[in-house]
Coordinates of C-alpha atoms and ligand atoms in Angstrom, one line a residue:
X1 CA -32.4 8.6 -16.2
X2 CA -29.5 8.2 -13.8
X3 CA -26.2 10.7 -14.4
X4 CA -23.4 9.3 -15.6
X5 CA -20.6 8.5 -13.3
X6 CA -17.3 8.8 -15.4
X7 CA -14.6 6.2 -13.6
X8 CA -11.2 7.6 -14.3
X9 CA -8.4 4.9 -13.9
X10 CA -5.1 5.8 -12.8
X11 CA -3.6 2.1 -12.5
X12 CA -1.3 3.4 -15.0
X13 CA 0.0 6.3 -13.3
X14 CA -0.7 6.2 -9.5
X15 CA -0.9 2.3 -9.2
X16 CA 2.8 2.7 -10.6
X17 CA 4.1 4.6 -7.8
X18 CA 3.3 1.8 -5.6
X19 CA 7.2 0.8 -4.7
X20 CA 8.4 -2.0 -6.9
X21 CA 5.5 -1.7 -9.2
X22 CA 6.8 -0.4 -12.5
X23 CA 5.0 -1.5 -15.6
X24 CA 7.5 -1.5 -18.9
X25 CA 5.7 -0.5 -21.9
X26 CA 4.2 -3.3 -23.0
X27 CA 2.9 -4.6 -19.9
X28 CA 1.1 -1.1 -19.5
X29 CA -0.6 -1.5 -23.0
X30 CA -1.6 -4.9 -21.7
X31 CA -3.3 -3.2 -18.5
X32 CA -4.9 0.0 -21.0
X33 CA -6.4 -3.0 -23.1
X34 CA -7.5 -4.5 -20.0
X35 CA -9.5 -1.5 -18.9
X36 CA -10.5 -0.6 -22.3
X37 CA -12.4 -3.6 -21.8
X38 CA -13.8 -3.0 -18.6
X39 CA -15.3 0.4 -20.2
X40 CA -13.6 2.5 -18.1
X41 CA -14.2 6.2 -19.3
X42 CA -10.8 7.5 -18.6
X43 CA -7.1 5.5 -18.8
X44 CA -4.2 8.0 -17.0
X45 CA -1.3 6.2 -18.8
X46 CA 1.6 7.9 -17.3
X47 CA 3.7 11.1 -16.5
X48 CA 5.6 11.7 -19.8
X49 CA 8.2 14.0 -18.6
X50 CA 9.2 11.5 -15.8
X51 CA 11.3 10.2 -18.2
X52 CA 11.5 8.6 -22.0
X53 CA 10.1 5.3 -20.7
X54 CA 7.2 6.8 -19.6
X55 CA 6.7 9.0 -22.5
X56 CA 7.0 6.1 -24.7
X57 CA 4.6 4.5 -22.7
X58 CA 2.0 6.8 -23.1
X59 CA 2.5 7.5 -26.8
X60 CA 1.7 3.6 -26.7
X61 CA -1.6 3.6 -25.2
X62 CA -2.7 6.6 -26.9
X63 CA -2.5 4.2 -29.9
X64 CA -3.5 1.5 -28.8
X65 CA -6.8 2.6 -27.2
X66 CA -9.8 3.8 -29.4
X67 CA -12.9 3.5 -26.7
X68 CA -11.5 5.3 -23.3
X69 CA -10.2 8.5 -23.2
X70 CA -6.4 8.4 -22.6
X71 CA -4.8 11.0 -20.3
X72 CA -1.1 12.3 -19.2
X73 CA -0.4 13.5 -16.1
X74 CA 1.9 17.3 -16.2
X75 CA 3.1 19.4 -13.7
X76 CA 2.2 23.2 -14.3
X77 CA 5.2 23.5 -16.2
X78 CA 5.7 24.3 -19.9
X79 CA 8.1 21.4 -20.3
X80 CA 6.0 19.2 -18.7
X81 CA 2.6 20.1 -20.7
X82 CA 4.8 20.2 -24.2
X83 CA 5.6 16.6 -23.1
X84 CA 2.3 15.2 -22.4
X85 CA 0.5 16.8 -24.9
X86 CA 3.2 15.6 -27.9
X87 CA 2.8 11.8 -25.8
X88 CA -0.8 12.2 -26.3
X89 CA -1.0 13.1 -30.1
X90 CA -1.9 10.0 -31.4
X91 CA -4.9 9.7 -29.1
X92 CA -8.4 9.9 -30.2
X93 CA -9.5 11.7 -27.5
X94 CA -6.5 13.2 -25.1
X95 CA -6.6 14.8 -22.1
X96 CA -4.1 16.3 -19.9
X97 CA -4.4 16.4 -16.1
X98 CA -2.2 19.3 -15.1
X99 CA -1.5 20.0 -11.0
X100 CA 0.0 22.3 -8.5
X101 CA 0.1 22.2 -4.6
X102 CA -2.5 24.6 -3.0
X103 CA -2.0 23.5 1.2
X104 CA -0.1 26.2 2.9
X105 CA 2.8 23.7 3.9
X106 CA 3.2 22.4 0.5
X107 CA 3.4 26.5 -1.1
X108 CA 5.9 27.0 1.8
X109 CA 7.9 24.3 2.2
X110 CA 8.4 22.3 -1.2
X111 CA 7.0 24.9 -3.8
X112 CA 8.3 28.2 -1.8
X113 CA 5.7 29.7 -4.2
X114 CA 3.6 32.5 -2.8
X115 CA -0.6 31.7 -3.3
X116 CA -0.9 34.4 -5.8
X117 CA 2.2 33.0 -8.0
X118 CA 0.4 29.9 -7.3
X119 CA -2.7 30.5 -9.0
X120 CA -0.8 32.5 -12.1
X121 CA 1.1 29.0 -12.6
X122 CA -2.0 27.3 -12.5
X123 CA -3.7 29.4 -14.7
X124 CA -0.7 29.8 -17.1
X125 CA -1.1 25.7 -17.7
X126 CA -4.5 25.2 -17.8
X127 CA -4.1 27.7 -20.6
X128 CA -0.9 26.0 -22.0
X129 CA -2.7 22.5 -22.1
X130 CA -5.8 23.6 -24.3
X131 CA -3.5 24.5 -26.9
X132 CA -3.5 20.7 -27.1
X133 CA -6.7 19.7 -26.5
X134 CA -10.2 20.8 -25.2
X135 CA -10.3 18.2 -22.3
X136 CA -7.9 19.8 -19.2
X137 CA -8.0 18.9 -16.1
X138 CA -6.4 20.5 -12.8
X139 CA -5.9 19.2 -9.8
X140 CA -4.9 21.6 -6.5
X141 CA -2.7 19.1 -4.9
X142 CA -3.2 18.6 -1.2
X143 CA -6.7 19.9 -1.4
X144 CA -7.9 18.2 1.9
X145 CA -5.4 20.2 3.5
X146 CA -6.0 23.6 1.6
X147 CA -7.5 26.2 2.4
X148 CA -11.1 26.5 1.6
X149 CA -10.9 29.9 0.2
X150 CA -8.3 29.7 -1.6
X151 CA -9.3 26.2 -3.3
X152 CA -12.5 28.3 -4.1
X153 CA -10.0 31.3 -5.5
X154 CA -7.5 29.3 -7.7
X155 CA -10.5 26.7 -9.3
X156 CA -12.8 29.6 -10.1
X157 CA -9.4 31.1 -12.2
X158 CA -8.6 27.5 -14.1
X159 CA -12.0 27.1 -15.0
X160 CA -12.2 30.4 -16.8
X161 CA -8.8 29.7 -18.0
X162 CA -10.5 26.4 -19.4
X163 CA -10.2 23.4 -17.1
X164 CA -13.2 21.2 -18.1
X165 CA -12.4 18.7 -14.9
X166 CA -11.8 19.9 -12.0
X167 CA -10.2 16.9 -9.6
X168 CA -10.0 17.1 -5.4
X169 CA -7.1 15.1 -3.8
X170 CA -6.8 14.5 -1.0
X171 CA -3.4 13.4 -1.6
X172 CA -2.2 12.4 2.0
X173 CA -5.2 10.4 3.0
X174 CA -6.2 12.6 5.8
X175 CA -9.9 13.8 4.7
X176 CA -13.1 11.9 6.4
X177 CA -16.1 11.2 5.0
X178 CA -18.4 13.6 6.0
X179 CA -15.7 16.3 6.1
X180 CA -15.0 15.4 2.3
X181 CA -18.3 15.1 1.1
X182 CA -19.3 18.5 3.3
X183 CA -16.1 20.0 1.0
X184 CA -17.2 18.8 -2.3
X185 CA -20.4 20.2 -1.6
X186 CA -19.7 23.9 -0.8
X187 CA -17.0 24.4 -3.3
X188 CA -20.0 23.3 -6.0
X189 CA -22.1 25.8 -4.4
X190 CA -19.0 28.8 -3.5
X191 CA -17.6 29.1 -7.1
X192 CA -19.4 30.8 -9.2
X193 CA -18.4 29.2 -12.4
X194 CA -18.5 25.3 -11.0
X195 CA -21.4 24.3 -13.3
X196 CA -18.9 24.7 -16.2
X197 CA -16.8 21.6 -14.9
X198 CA -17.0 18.6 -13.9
X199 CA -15.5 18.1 -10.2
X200 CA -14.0 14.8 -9.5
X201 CA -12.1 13.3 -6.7
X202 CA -9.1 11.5 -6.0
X203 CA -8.2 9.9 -2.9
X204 CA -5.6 8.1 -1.1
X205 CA -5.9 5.2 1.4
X206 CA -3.9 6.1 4.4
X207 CA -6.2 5.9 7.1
X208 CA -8.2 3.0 4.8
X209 CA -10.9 6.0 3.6
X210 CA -10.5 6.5 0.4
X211 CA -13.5 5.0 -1.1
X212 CA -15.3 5.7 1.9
X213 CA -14.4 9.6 0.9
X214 CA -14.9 8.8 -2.4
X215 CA -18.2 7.6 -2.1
X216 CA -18.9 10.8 0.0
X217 CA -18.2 12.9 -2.5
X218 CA -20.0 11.1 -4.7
X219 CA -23.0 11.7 -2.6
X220 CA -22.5 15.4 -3.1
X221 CA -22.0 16.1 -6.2
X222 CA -18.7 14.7 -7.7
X223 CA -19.2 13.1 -11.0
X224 CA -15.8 11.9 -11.9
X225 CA -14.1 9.0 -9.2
X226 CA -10.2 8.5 -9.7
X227 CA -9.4 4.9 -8.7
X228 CA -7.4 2.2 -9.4
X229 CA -7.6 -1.6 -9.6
X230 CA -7.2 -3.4 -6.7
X231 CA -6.1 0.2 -4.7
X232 CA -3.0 0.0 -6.1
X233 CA -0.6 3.3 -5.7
X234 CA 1.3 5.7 -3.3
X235 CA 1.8 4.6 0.0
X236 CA -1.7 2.9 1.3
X237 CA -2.5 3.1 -2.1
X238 CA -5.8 4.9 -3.9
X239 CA -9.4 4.4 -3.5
X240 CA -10.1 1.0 -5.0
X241 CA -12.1 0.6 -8.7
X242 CA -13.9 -2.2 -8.0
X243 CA -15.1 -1.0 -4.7
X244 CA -16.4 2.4 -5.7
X245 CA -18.3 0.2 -9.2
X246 CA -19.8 -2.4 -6.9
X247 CA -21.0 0.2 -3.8
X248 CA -22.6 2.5 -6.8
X249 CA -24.3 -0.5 -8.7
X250 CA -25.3 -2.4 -5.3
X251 CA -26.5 0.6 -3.6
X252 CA -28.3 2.3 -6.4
X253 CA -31.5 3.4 -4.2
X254 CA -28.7 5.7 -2.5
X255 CA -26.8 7.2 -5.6
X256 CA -28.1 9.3 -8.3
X257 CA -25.6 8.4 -10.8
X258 CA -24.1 4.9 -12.4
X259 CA -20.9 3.9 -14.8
X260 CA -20.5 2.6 -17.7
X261 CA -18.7 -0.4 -16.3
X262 CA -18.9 -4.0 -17.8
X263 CA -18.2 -6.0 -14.0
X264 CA -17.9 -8.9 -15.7
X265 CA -14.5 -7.9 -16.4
X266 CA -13.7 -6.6 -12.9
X267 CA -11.8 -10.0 -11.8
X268 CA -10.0 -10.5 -14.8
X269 CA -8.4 -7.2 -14.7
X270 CA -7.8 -7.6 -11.1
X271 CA -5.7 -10.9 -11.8
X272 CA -3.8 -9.0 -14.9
X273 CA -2.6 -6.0 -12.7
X274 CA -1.5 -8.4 -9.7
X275 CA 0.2 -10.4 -12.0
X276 CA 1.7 -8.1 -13.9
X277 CA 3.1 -5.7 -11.0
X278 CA 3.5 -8.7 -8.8
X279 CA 1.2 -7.2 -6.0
X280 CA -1.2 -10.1 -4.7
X281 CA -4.6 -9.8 -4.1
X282 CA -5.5 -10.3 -0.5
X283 CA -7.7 -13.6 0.2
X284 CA -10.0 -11.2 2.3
X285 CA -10.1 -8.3 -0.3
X286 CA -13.6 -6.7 -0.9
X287 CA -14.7 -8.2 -5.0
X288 CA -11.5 -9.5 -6.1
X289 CA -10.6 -11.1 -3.2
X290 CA -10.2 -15.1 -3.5
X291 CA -12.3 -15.6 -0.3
X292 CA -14.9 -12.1 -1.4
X293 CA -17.6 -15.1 -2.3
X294 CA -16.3 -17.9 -0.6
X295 CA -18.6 -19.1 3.0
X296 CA -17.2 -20.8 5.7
X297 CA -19.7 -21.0 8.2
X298 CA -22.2 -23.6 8.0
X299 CA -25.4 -21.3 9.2
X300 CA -23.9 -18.7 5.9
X301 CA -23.7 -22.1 3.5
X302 CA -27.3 -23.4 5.0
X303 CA -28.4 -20.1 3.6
X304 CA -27.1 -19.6 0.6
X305 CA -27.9 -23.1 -0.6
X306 CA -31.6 -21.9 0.4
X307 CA -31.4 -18.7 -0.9
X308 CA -29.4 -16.7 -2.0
X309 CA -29.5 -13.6 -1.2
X310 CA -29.6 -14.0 2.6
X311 CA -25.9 -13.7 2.5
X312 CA -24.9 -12.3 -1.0
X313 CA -25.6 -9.0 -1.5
X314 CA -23.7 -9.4 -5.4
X315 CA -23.4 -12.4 -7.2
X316 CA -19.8 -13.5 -8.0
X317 CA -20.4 -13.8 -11.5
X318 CA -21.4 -10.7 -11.8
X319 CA -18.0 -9.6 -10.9
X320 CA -15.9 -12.2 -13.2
X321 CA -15.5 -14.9 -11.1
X322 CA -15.8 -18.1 -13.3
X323 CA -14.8 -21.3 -12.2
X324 CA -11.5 -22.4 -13.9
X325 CA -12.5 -23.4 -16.9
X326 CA -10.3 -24.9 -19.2
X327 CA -9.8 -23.4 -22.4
X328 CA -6.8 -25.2 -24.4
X329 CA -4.6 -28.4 -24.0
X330 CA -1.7 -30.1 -25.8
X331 CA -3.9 -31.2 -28.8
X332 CA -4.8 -27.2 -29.4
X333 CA -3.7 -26.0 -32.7
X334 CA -1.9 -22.6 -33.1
X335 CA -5.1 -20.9 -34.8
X336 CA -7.0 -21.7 -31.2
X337 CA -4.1 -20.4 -29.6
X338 CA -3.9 -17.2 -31.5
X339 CA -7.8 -16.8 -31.1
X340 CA -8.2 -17.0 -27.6
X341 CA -5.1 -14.7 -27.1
X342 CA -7.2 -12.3 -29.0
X343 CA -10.3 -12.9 -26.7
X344 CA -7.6 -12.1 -24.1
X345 CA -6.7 -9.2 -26.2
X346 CA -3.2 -9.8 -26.4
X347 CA -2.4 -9.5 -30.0
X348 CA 1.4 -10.6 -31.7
X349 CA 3.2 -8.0 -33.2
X350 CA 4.5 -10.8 -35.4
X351 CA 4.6 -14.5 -36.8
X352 CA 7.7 -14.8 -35.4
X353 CA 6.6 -13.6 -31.8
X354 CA 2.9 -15.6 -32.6
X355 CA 5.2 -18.7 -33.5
X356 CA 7.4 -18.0 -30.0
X357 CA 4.7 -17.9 -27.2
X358 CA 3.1 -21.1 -29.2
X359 CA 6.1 -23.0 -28.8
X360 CA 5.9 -22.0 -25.2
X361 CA 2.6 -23.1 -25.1
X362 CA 3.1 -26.4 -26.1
X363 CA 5.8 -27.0 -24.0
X364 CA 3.3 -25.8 -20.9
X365 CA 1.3 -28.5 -22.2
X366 CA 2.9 -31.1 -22.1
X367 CA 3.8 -30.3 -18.4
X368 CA 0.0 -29.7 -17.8
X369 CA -2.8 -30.9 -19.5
X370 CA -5.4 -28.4 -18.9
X371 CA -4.2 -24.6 -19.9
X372 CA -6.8 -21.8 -18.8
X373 CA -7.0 -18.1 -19.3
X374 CA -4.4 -17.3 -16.1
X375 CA -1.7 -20.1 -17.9
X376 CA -2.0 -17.8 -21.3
X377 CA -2.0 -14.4 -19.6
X378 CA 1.4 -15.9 -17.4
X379 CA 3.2 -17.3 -20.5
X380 CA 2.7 -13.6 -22.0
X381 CA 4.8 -12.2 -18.8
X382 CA 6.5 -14.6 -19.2
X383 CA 7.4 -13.7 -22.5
X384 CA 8.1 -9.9 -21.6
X385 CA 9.9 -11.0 -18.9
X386 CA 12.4 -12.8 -20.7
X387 CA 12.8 -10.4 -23.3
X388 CA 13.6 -7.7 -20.7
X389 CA 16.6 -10.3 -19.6
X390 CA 19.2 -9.1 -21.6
X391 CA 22.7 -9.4 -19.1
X392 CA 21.5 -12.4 -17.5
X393 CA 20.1 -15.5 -18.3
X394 CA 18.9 -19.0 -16.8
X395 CA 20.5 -21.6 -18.7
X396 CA 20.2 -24.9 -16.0
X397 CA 19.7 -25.2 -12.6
X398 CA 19.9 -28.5 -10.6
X399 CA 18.6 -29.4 -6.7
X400 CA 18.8 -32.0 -4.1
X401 CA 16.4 -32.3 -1.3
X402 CA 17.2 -35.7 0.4
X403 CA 15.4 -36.0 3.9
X404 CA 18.1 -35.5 6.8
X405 CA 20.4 -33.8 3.9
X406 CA 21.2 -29.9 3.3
X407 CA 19.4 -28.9 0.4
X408 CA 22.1 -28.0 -2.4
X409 CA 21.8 -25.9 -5.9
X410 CA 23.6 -26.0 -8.7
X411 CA 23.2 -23.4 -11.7
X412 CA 24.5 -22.3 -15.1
X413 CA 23.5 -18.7 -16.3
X414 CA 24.8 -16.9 -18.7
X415 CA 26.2 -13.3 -17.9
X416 CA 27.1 -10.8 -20.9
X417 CA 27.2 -13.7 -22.7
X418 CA 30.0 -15.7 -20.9
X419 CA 28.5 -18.9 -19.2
X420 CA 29.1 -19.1 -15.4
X421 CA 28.7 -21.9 -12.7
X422 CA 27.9 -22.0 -9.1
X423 CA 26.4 -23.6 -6.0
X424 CA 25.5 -23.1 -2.9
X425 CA 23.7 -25.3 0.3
X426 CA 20.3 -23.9 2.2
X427 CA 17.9 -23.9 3.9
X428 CA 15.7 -25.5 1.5
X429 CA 15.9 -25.5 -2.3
X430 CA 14.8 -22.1 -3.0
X431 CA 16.9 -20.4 -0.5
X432 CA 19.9 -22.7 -2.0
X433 CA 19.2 -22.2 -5.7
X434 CA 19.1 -17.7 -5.0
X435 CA 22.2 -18.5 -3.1
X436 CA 24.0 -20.3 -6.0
X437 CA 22.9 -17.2 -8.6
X438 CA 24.4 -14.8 -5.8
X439 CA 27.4 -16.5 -6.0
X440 CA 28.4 -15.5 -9.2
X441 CA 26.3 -11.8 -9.4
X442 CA 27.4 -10.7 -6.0
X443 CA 24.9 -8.1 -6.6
X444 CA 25.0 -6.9 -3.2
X445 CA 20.9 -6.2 -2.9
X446 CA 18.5 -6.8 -0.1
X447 CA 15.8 -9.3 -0.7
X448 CA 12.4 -7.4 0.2
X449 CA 9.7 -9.9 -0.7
X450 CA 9.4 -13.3 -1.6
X451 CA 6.3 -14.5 -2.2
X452 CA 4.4 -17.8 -4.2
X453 CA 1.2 -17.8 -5.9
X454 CA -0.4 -20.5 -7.6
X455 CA -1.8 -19.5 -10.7
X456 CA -4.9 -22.2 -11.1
X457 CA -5.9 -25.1 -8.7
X458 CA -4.2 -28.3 -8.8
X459 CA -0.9 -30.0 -7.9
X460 CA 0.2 -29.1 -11.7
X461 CA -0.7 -25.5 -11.4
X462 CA 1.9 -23.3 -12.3
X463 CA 3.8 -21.1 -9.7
X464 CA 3.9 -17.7 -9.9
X465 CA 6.9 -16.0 -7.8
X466 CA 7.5 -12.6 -6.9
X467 CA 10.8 -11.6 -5.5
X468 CA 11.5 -7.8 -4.3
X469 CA 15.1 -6.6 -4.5
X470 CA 16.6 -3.5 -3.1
X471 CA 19.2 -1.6 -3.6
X472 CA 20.7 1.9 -3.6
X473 CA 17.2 3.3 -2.3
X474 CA 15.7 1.5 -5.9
X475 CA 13.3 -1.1 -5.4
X476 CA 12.3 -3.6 -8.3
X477 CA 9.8 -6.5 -8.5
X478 CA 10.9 -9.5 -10.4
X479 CA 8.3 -12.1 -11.4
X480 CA 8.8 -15.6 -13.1
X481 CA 6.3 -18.6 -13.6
X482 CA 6.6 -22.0 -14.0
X483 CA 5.1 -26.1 -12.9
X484 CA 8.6 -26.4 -10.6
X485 CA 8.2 -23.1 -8.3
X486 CA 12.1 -23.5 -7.7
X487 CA 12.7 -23.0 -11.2
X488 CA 10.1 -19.9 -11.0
X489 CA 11.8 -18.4 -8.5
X490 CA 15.0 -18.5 -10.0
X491 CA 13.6 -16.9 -12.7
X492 CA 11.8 -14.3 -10.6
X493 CA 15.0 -13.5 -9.1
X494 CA 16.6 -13.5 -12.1
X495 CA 14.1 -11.0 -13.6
X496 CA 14.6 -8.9 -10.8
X497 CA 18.4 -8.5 -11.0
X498 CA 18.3 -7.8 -14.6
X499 CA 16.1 -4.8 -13.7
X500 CA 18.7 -3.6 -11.1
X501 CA 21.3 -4.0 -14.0
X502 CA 19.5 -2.1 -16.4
X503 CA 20.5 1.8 -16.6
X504 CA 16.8 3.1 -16.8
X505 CA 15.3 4.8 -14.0
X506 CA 12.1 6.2 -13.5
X507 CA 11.3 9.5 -11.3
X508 CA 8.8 10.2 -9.0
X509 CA 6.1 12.6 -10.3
X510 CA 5.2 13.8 -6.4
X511 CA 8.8 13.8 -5.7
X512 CA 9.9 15.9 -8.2
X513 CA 10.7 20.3 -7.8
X514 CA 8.6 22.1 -9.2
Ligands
KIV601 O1 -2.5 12.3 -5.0 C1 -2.4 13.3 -5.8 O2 -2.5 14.4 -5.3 C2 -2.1 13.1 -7.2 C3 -2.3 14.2 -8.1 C4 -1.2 14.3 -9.1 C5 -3.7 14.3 -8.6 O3 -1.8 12.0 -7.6
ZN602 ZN1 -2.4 10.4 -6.1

C-alpha cells in the first residue's frame, strides 16, 4: 500500500495574490466546487482578517464544501485566529494555517521580534487555534532562509503546543532541490516530536523550482504538497498542482506515496481558474497547456500514430482533455440547460437567476449554434461580471472599419444611472471603442494588459478579453465575453473600471505588520 499524499490547494488564497487576480465571492465558490471535484484533500479559501470580503468568502466555502477540508489562513495574532476560526464555523472539517517569520532578516527587519518572543507567538497561536479545531497548522515563514536550529527549536514547541501540520516555505523561491529535500529530511530526523505531524511544503516559483523542490521534499519525507492550479500566486507564482499530480502518478516506481486526485478533472479546473482570474494558460505549459499533447514534428506524429507511447509519457485524456464536444444548441430546453450547469456544478440560487442565465443562453444560441462546456462556464462570468457592474454599464456601441478609413467608435453607457455618449477614432476598432468609453470616464488609469482568447474553435467562437487596469498602485483584471471580441472588450474594460470604482479593497496577507 502506497502513503497517501494529501494535495493542499491554495488557488484560493496564494493564487489570489497574484496582482490583478482577485476572485469575488462567488467566483471563489465556483473554484472550491471545482477542486472539490478534483478531490483535492485540502481547499485554503482565504485570509479572513484581510478584510470582510475575504471573510465572507471563506464563510462561503466552508458551506459550500462537504468533501475537502476547508482552511483559513491567520497570522499568529489573536484577532487574526478569532477571525478565521468564526469564518470557518460552518465547515465540516476546518483547519487553520497559522504563521510567523522565522529567517533572521524577516525577525529583524519586518517583525523586529526577538527569536525567543518569536517562538512564544507561535506557540501562543497554535494554542489559540485548537480552541477552534483539532486540525492546526504552522508555517515558519521564510523557512529556506532560516536557521536550521532554530526551525528545529520553534517546530518542536508548536507541535507540543498542538500543530498537527507542520508546513516549510520557502516563501522567496530561493531553496534548490537537493538543498530542500536534504532540509526536509533532517528536520524529520532532528525534532524529537516530528512523528506527531505531518510536515508539508510550500514553495514559490522564483527561480522556476518550486515543484522541482517540491518533488524533493517529497522524496524525503513530506506528505502534504501546497500548490495551486496552473502555479498561480505571489510573484513567479507557487509550485504548480497539476505538475506535482502528474510527476507523482507518472513516476510512481520513484515515489512512495500517491493522491487522491481524479485527473480527469485537472484541465477543466485549469480552464475555470484562467478564466475566472483572467490569467491565460501558456500554449507551452506542462498538462494544461494547449500545445502539452499537441506534436509538430513529423518523426513525433510517425510515432505516435505507431505507437503511442514512444512519445507520450501520459495520455491527454487522462488529464481532461476532450475534444470540444458539443453539449447544447438553440433547440435545448431550460431543464437541459439547468442539468448540465449542475454537471458543471454551478447551481442557481434562484428561478429568477436560473430563468436569467437561460435567456442568456438562448441568445448565445442563436449567435452560435453549437454551445460547449467553456460557452456555459463563460456565460456564468459573464453573469457575475455584470452583476458586479453597478456604476457603469454598456448600453450600445457602434464601429466603422472601412479599408483606407480611421477606425471610429461610438458608445452609449450608462453612468449612475444618467446615459452618456461619446466617440473617439483609433487605431483599429478596439483601441477606438476603449477610447470612446474614456472619453466620458476619464478614469485616468494605465492599461496593463490586453489580451484575447478564444474560448472554443471556430470563426463563431466566442472571445474572451482580459483587460488590466492600473491605478493608484491597485491593479484590477477586468474580463468580458462575447461572438464580436470588440463588444467583449468593451465589456472587459468596462468590468475593469467598475472594479476601480468600487470602494472595496483587499490587503495583502505577506504585506501586512505583524
Ligand atoms: O509563502 C509563504 O510563506 C506563505 C505562507 C503564509 C505559508 O504563503
Ligand atoms: Zn506563499
Amino acid at each position: 500500500m502506497k502513503e497517501k499524499l494529501i494535495v493542499f490547494d491554495t488557488t484560493l488564497r496564494d493564487g489570489e495574490q497574484s496582482p490583478g487576480a482577485s476572485m469575488n465571492r462567488e467566483e471563489k465558490v465556483r473554484i472550491a466546487k471545482a477542486l472539490e471535484r478534483l478531490r483535492v484533500d485540502v481547499i485554503e479559501a482565504g485570509f479572513p482578517a484581510a478584510s470582510p470580503g475575504d471573510f465572507e468568502a471563506v464563510q462561503a466555502v466552508s458551506q459550500a464544501i462537504t468533501e475537502s477540508q476547508v482552511c483559513a489562513l491567520a497570522r499568529a495574532l489573536d484577532s487574526d485566529i478569532d477571525r478565521a476560526g468564526e469564518a470557518l464555523r460552518g465547515a465540516k472539517r476546518p483547519r487553520i494555517h497559522t504563521f510567523i517569520a522565522t529567517s533572521p532578516i524577516h525577525m529583524e527587519r519586518k517583525l523586529r521580534l526577538t527569536p525567543d518572543q518569536v517562538v512564544e507567538r507561535a506557540v501562543a497561536a497554535v494554542k489559540r487555534a485548537r480552541r477552534y479545531t483539532d486540525d492546526v497548522e504552522f508555517s515558519p515563514e521564510d523557512a529556506g532562509r532560516s536557521e536550521e536550529d532554530f526551525l528545529c527549536r520553534i517546530i518542536e514547541a508548536v507541535i507540543a503546543a498542538g500543530a498537527t501540520t507542520i508546513n516549510i516555505p520557502d516563501t522567496v523561491g530561493y531553496s534548490l532541490p537537493l538543498e530542500f529535500g536534504a532540509l526536509i529530511r533532517r528536520l524529520r530526523e532532528r525534532i524529537p516530536n516530528a512523528d506527531k505531524a505531518i510536515f508539508s511544503v510550500h514553495c514559490h516559483n522564483d527561480l522556476g523550482l518550486a515543484v522541482a523542490n517540491s518533488l524533493a521534499a517529497v522524496l524525503n519525507g513530506a506528505r502534504q504538497v501546497e500548490c495551486t492550479i496552473n502555479g498561480l500566486g505571489e510573484r513567479a507564482g507557487n509550485a504548480a498542482l497539476e505538475e506535482i499530480v502528474m510527476a507523482v502518478k507518472t513516476r510512481q516506481d520513484m515515489f512512495p506515496c500517491d493522491t487522491d486526485i481524479n485527473t480527469r478533472e485537472i484541465v477543466p479546473c485549469s480552464k475555470l481558474v484562467s478564466s475566472i482570474t483572467g490569467f491565460p494558460v501558456q500554449p507551452n505549459k506542462a498538462i494544461v497547456g494547449a500545445n502539452a499533447f499537441a506534436h509538430e514534428s513529423g518523426i513525433h506524429q510517425d510515432g505516435v500514430l505507431k505507437h503511442r507511447e514512444t512519445y507520450e509519457i501520459m495520455r491527454a485524456e487522462d488529464v481532461g482533455w476532450v475534444a470540444n464536444r458539443m453539449v447544447l444548441g438553440k433547440h435545448s430546453g431550460r431543464n437541459a440547460f439547468r442539468t448540465r450547469m449542475r454537471e458543471l456544478g454551478i447551481e442557481f440560487e434562484s428561478e429568477e437567476a436560473l430563468n436569467e442565465a437561460f435567456a442568456r443562453f438562448k441568445e448565445l444560441a442563436d449567435k452560435k449554434h453549437e454551445i460547449f462546456d467553456e460557452d456555459l462556464q463563460a456565460l456564468i462570468s459573464e453573469q457575475t461580471y455584470e452583476a458586479a457592474a453597478e456604476r457603469v454599464k454598456l448600453i450600445a456601441l457602434h464601429v466603422c472599419a472601412d479599408t483606407g478609413e480611421t477606425p471610429c467608435a461610438q458608445v452609449v453607457l450608462k453612468v449612475d444611472g444618467e446615459e452618456k455618449r461619446g466617440q473617439a477614432q483609433g487605431s483599429g476598432v478596439v483601441d477606438a471603442s476603449l477610447k470612446a468609453i474614456e472619453t466620458l470616464l476619464n478614469t485616468g488609469s494605465n492599461l496593463l494588459l490586453y489580451s484575447v482568447n478564444s474560448i472554443t474553435t471556430g470563426t463563431d467562437a466566442q472571445g474572451e478579453v482580459t483587460v488590466r487596469l492600473e491605478k493608484s498602485g491597485r491593479i484590477v483584471n477586468g474580463q468580458g465575453a462575447d461572438t464580436d471580441i470588440v463588444i467583449a472588450s468593451a465589456k472587459a474594460y468596462l468590468n475593469a473600471v467598475n472594479k476601480l470604482l468600487s470602494p472595496t479593497s483587499r490587503r495583502h496577507p505577506q504585506a501586512a505588520d505583524v
